PDB file of C-alpha atoms in Angstrom:
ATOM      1  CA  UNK A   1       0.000   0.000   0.000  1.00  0.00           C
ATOM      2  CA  UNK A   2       2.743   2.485   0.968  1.00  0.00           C
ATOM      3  CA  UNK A   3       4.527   1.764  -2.504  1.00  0.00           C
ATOM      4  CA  UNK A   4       1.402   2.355  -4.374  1.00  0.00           C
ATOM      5  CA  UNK A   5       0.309   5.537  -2.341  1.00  0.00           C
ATOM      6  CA  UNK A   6       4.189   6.572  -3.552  1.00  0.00           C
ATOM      7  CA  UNK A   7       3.747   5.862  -7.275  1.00  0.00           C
ATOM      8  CA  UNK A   8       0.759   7.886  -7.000  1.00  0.00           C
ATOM      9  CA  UNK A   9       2.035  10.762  -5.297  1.00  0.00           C
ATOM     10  CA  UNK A  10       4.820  10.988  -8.585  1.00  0.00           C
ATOM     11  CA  UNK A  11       2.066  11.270 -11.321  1.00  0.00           C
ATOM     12  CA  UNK A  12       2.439  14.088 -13.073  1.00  0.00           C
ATOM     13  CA  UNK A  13      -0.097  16.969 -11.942  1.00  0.00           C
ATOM     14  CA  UNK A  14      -2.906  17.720 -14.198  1.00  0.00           C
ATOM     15  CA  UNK A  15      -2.140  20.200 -17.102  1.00  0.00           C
ATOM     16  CA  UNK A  16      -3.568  23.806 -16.007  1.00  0.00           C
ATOM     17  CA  UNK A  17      -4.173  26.858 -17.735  1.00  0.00           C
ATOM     18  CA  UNK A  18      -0.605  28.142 -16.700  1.00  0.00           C
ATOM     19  CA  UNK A  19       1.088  24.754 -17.624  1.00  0.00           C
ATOM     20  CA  UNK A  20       0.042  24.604 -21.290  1.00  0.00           C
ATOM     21  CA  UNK A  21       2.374  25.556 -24.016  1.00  0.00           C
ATOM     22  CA  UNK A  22       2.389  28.925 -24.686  1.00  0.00           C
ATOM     23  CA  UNK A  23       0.860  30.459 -28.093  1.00  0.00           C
ATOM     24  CA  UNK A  24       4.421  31.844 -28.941  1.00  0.00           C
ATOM     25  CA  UNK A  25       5.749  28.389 -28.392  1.00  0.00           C
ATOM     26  CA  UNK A  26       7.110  25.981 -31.342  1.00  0.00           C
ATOM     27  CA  UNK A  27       3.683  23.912 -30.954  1.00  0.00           C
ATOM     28  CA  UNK A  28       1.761  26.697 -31.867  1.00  0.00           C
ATOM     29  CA  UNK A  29       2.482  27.240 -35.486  1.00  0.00           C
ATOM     30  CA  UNK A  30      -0.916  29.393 -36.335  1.00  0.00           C
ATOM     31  CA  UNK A  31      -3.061  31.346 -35.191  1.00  0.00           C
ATOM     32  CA  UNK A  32      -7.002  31.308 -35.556  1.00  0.00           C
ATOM     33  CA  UNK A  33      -6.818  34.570 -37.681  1.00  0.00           C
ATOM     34  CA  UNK A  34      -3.779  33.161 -39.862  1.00  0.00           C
ATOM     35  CA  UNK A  35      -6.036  30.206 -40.458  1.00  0.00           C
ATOM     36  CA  UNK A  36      -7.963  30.667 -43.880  1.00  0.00           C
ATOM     37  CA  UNK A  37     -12.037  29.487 -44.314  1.00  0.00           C
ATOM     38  CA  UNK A  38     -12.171  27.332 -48.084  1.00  0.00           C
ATOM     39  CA  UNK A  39     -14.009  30.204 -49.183  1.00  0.00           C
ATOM     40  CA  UNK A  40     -11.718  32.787 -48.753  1.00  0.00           C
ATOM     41  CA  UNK A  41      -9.233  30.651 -50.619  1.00  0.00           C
ATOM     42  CA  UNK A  42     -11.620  30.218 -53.466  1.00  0.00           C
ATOM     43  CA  UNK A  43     -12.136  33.709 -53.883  1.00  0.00           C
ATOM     44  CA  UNK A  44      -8.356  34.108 -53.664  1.00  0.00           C
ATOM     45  CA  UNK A  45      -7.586  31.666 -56.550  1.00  0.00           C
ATOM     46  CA  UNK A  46     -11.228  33.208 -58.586  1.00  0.00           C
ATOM     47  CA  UNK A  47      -9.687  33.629 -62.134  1.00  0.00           C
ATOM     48  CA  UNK A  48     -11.896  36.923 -63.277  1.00  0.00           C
ATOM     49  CA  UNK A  49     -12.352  37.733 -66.946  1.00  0.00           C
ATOM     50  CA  UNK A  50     -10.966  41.318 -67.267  1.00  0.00           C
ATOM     51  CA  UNK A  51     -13.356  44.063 -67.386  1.00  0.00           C
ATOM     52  CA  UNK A  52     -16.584  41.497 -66.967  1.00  0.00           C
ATOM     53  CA  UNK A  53     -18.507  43.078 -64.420  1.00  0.00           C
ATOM     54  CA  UNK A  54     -17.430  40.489 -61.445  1.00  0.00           C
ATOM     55  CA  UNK A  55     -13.630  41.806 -61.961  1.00  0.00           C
ATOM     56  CA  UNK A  56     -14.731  46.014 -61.836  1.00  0.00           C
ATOM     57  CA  UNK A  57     -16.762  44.755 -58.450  1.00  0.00           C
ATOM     58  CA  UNK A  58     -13.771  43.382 -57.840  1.00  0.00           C
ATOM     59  CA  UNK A  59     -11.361  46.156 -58.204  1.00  0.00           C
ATOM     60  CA  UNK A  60     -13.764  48.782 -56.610  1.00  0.00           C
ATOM     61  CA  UNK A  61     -14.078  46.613 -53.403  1.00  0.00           C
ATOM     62  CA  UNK A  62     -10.213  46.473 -53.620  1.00  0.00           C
ATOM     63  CA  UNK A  63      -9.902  50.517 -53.969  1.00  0.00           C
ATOM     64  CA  UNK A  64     -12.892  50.659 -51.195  1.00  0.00           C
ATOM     65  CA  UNK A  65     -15.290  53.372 -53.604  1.00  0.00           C
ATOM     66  CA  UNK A  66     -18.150  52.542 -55.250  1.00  0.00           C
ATOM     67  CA  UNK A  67     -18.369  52.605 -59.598  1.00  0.00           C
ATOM     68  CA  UNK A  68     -20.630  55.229 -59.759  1.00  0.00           C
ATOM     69  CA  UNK A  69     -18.141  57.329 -57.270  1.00  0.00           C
ATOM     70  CA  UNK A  70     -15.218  56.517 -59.339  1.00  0.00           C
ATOM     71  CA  UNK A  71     -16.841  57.235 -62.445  1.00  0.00           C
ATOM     72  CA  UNK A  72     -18.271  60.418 -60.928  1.00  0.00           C
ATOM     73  CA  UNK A  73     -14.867  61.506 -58.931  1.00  0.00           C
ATOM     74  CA  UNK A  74     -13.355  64.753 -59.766  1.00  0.00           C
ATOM     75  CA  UNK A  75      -9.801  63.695 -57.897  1.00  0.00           C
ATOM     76  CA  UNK A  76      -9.038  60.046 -57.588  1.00  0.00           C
ATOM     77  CA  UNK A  77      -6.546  59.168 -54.673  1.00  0.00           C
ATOM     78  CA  UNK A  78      -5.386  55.349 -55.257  1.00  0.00           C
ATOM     79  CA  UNK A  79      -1.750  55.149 -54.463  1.00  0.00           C
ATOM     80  CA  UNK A  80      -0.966  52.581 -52.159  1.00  0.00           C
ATOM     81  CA  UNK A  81      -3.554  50.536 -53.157  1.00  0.00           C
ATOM     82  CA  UNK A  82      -1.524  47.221 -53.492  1.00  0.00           C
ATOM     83  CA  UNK A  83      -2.754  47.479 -57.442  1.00  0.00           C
ATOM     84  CA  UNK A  84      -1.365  44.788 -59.674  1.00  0.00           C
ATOM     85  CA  UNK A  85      -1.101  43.660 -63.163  1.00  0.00           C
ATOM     86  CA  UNK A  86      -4.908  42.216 -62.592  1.00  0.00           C
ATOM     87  CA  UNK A  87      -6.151  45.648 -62.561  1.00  0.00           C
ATOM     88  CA  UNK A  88      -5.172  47.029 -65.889  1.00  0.00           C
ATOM     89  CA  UNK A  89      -8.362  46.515 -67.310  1.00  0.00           C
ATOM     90  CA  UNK A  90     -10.014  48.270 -64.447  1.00  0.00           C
ATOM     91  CA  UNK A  91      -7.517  50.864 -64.570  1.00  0.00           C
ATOM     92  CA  UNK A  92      -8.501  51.612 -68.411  1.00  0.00           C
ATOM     93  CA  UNK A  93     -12.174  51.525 -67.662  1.00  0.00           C
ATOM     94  CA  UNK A  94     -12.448  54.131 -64.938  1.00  0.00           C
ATOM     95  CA  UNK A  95      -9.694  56.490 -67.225  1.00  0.00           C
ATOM     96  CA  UNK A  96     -11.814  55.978 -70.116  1.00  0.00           C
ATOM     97  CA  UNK A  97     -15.509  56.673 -68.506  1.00  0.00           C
ATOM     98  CA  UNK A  98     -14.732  59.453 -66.140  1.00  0.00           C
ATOM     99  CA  UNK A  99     -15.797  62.330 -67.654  1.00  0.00           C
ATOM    100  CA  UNK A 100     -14.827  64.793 -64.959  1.00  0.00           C
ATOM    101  CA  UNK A 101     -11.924  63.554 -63.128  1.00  0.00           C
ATOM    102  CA  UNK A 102      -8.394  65.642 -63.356  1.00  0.00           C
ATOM    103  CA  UNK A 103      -5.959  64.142 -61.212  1.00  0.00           C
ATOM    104  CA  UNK A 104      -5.249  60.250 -60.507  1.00  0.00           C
ATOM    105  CA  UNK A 105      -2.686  59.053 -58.421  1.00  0.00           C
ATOM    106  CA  UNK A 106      -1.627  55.633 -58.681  1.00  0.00           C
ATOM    107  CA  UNK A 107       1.920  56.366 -57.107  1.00  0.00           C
ATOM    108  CA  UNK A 108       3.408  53.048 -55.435  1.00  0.00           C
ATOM    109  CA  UNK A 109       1.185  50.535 -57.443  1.00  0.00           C
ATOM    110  CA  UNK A 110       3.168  48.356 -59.244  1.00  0.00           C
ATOM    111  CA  UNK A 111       1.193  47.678 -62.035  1.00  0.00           C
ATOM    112  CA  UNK A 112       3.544  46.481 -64.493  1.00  0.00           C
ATOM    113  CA  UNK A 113       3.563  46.423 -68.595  1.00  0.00           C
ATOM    114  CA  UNK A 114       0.350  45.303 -69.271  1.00  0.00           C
ATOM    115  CA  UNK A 115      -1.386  47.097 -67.127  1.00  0.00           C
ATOM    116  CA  UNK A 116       0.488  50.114 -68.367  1.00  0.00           C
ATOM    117  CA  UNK A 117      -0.116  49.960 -71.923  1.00  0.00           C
ATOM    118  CA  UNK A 118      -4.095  49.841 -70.559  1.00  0.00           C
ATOM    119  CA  UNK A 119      -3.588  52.947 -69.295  1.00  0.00           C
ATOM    120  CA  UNK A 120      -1.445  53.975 -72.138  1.00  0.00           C
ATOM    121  CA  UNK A 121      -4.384  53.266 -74.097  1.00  0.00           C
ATOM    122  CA  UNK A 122      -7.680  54.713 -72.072  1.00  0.00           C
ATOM    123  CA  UNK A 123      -5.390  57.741 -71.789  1.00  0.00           C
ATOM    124  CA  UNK A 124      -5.428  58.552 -75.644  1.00  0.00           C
ATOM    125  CA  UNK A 125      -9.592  58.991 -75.398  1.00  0.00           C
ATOM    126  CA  UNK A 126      -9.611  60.907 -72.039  1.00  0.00           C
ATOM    127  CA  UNK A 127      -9.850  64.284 -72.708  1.00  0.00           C
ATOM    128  CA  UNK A 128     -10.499  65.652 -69.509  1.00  0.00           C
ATOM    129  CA  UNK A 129      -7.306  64.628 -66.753  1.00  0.00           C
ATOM    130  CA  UNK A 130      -5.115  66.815 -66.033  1.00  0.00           C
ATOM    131  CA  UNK A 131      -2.135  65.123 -63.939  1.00  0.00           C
ATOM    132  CA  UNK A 132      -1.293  61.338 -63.255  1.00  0.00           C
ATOM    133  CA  UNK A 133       0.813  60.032 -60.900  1.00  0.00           C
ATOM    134  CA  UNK A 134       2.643  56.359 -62.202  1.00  0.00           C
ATOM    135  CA  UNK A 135       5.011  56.657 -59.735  1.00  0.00           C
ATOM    136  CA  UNK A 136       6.910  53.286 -59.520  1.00  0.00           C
ATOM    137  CA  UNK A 137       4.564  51.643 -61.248  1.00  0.00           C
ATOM    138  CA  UNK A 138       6.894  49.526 -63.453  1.00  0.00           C
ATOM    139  CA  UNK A 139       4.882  50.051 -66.651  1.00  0.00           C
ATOM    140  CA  UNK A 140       8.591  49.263 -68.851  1.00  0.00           C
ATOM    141  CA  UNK A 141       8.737  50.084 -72.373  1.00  0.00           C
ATOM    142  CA  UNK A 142       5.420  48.738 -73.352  1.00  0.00           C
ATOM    143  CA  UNK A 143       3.400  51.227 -71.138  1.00  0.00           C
ATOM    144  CA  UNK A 144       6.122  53.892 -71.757  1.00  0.00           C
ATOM    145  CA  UNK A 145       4.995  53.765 -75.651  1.00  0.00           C
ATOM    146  CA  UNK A 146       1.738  53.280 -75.058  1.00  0.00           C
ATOM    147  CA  UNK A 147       1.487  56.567 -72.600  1.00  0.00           C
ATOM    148  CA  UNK A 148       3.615  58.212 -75.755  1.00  0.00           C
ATOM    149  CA  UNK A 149       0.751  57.142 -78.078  1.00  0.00           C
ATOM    150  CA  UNK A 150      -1.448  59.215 -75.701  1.00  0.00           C
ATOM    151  CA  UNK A 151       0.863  62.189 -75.712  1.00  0.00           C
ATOM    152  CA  UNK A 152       1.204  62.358 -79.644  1.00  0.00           C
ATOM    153  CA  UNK A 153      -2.747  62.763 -79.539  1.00  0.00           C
ATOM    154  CA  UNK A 154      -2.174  65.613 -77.541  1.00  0.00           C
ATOM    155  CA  UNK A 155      -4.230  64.793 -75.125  1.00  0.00           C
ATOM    156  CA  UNK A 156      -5.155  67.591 -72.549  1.00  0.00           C
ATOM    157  CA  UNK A 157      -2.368  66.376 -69.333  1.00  0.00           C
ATOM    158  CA  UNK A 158      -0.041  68.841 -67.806  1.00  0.00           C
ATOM    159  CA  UNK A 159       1.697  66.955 -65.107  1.00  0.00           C
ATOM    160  CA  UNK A 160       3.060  63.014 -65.411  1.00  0.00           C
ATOM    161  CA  UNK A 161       4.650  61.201 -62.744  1.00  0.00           C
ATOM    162  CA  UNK A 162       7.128  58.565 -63.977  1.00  0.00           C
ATOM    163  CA  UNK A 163      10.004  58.249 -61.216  1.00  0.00           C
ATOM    164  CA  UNK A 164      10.987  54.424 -60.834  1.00  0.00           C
ATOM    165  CA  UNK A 165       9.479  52.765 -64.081  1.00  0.00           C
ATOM    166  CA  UNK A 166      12.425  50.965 -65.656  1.00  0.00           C
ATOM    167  CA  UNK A 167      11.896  53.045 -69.060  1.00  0.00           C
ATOM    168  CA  UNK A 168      15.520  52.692 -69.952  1.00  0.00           C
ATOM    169  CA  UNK A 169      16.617  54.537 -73.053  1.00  0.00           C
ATOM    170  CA  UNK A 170      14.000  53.035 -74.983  1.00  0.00           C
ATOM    171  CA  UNK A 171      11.003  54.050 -73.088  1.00  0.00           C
ATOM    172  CA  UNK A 172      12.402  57.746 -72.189  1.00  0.00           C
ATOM    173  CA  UNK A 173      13.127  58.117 -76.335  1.00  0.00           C
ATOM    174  CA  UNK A 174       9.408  57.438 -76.932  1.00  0.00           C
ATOM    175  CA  UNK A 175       8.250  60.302 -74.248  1.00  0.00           C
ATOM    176  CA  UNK A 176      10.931  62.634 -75.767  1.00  0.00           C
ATOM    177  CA  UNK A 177       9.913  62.172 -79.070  1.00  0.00           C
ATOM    178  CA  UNK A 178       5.974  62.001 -78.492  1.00  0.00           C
ATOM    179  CA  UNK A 179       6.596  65.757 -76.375  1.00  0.00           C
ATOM    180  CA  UNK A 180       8.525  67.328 -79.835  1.00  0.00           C
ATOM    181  CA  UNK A 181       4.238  67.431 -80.825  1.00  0.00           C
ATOM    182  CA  UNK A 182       2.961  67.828 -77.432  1.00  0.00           C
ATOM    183  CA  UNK A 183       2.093  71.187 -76.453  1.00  0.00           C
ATOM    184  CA  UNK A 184       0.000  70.544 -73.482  1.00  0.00           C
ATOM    185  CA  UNK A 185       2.810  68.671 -70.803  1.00  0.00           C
ATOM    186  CA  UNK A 186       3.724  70.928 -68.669  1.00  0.00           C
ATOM    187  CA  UNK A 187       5.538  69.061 -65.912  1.00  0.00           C
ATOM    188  CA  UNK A 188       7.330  65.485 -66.492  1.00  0.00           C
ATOM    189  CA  UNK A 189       8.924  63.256 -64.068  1.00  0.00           C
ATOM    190  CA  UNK A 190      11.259  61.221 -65.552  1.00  0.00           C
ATOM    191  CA  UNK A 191      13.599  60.284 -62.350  1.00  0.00           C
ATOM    192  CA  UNK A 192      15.324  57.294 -61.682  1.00  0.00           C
ATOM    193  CA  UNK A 193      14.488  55.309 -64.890  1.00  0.00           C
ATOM    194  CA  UNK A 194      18.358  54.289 -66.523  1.00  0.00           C
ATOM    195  CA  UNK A 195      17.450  56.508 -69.520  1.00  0.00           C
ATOM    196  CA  UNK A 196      21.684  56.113 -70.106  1.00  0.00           C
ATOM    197  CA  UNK A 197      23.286  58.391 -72.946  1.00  0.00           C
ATOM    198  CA  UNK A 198      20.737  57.623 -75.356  1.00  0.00           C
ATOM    199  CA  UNK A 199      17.662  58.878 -73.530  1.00  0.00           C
ATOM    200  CA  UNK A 200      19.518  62.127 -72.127  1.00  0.00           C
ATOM    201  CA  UNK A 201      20.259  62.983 -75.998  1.00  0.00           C
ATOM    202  CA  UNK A 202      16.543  61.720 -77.165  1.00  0.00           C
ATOM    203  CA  UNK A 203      15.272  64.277 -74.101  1.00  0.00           C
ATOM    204  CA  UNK A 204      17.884  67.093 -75.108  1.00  0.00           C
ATOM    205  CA  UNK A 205      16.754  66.749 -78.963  1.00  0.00           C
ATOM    206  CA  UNK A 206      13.160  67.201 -77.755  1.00  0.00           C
ATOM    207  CA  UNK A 207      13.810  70.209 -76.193  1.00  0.00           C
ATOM    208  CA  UNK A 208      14.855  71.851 -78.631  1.00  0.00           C
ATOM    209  CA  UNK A 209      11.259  71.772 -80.567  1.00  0.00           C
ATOM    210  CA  UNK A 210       9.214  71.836 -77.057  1.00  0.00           C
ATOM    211  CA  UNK A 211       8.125  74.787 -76.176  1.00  0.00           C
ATOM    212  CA  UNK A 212       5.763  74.445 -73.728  1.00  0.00           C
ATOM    213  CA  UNK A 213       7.279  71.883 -71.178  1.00  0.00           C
ATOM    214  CA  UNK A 214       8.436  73.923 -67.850  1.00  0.00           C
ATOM    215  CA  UNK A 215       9.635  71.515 -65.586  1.00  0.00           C
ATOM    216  CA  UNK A 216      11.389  68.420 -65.947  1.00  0.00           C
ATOM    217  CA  UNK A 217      13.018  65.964 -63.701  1.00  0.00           C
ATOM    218  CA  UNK A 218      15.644  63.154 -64.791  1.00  0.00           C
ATOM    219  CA  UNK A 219      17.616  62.755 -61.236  1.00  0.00           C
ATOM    220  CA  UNK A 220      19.348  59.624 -60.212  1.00  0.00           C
ATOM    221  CA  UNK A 221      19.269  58.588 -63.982  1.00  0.00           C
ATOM    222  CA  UNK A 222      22.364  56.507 -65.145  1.00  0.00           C
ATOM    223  CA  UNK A 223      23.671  58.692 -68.174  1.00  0.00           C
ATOM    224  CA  UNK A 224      24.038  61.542 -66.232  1.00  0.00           C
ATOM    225  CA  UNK A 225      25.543  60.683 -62.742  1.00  0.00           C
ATOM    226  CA  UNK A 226      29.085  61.531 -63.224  1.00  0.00           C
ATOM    227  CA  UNK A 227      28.730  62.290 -67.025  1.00  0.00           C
ATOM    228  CA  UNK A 228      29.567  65.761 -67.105  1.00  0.00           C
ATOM    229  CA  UNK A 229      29.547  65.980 -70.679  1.00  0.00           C
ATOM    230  CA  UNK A 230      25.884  64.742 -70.908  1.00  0.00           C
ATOM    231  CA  UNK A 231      24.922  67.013 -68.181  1.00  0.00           C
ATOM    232  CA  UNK A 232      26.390  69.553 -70.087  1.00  0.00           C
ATOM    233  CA  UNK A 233      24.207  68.639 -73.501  1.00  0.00           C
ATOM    234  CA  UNK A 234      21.325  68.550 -71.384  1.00  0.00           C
ATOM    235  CA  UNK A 235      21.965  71.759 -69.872  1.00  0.00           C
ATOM    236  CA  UNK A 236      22.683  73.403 -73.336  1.00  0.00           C
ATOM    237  CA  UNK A 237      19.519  72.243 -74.565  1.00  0.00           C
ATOM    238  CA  UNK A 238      17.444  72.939 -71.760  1.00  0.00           C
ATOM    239  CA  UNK A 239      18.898  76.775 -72.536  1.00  0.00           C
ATOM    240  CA  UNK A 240      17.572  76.675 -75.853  1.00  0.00           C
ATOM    241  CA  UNK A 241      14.044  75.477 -75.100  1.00  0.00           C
ATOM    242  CA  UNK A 242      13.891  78.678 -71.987  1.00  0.00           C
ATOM    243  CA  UNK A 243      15.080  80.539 -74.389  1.00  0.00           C
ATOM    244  CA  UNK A 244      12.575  79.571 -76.864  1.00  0.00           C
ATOM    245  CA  UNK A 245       9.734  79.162 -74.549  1.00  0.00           C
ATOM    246  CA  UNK A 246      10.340  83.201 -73.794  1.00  0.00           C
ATOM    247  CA  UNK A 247       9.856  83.882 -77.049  1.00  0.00           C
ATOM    248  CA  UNK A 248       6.715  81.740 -77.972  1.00  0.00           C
ATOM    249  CA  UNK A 249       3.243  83.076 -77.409  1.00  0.00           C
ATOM    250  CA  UNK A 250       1.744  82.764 -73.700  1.00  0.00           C
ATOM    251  CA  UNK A 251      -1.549  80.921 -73.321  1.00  0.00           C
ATOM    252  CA  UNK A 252      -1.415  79.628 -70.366  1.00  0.00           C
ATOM    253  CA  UNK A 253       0.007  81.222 -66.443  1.00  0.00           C
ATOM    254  CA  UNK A 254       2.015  78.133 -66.324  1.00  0.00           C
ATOM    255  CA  UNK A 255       4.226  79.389 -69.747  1.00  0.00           C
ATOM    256  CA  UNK A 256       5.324  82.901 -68.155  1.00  0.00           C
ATOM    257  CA  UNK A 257       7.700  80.605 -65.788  1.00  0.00           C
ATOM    258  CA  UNK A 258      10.988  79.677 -66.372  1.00  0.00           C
ATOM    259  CA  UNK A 259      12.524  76.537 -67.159  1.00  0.00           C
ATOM    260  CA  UNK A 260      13.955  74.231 -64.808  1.00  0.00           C
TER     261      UNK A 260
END
């Protein structure tokens, strides 16, 4: 009796509260929150068909507006929006329907090319924006040329954001040379996009026929860091256009400032 009173008295007390593993612990590898319902997985994996109705419901639950808001907006604020190359054709749709909206900022949405030559595209009917924001939106060469498209129609925009796009030479060339028509761009960010010798002599050449763009960014570009020579080109030629933008007639407030 007094050895099996002492094997009882070792048993191990009963797990408590206190005595289980802790939720930080290696035995607790998930949460309840981290733990996703089949549905929400379904909906995750959903394949929509771009533009069908399901994918715009889609993309406006994702921006958190309603269609007839966004199609109604006269400033649309969607940077940060965690936008991706799935919402191109929503993208296109709102640009090409909005009727009263003048500035859109998509700034931090990486898009990518396909997306970008949507926009590109619903850009060259929109007659009405005024500024757009793309940056670091990654819209390469394809959007690039299709934005340039836009900007040979001569479409109404004054102010372009494209810091961070991986243009390279080729994409910045197609910008120049669309803007040596263009007499509406005002403003052009074209920062930190390689552009290289090529697109700082593509951008100097389209300054010399430009008369109407007054500001325009190209810092941290490779092609002019420690190239003084191309800084210099660039700086002859930016000259010449505030020369000839002095000289050429004044419709708008924004063409009585200087270059820079």
């Amino acid at each position: 009796r007094r050895r099996e009173r002492a094997l009882i008295l070792q048993l191990p007390p009963r797990a408590t509260e206190s005595s289980l593993p802790s939720p930080s612990g290696p035995t607790a590898a998930f949460t309840m929150e981290e733990v996703k319902t089949p549905g929400a997985m379904e909906e995750e994996d959903k394949v929509y068909v771009p533009g069908s109705p399901e994918d715009l419901a889609r993309f406006f639950a994702k921006v958190k507006t309603t269609e007839s808001d966004a199609l109604s907006a006269k400033h649309l604020d969607w940077g940060w929006k965690v936008l991706g190359p799935e919402d191109g054709a929503a993208l296109a749709h709102v640009i090409s329907k909005n009727k009263t909206c003048i500035t859109l900022d998509l700034f931090v949405n990486e898009i990518f090319e396909e997306a970008g030559v949507a926009v590109g595209k619903a850009l060259a009917s929109n007659m009405v924006l005024k500024s757009l924001d793309l940056q670091q939106a990654q819209v390469g060469v394809p959007g690039a040329k299709a934005i340039a498209a836009a900007l040979k129609a001569n479409i109404p925009l004054m102010n372009l954001k494209m810091h961070y796009n991986h243009l390279g030479p080729e994409g910045v060339g197609a910008i120049a040379e669309a803007l040596k028509t263009n007499d509406k761009l005002t403003n052009l960010d074209l920062g930190d996009n390689g552009m290289m010798k090529e697109g700082v002599q593509a951008l100097a050449a389209m300054l010399q026929k430009n008369t109407k763009l007054m500001r325009l960014d190209c810092s941290k570009n490779a092609g002019l860091w420690g190239d003084d020579a191309m800084k210099g080109v660039l700086t002859k030629a930016g000259e010449q256009h505030d020369a000839a933008r002095k000289k050429a007639k004044k419709l708008i407030p924004q063409d009585e400032l200087p270059f820079k």
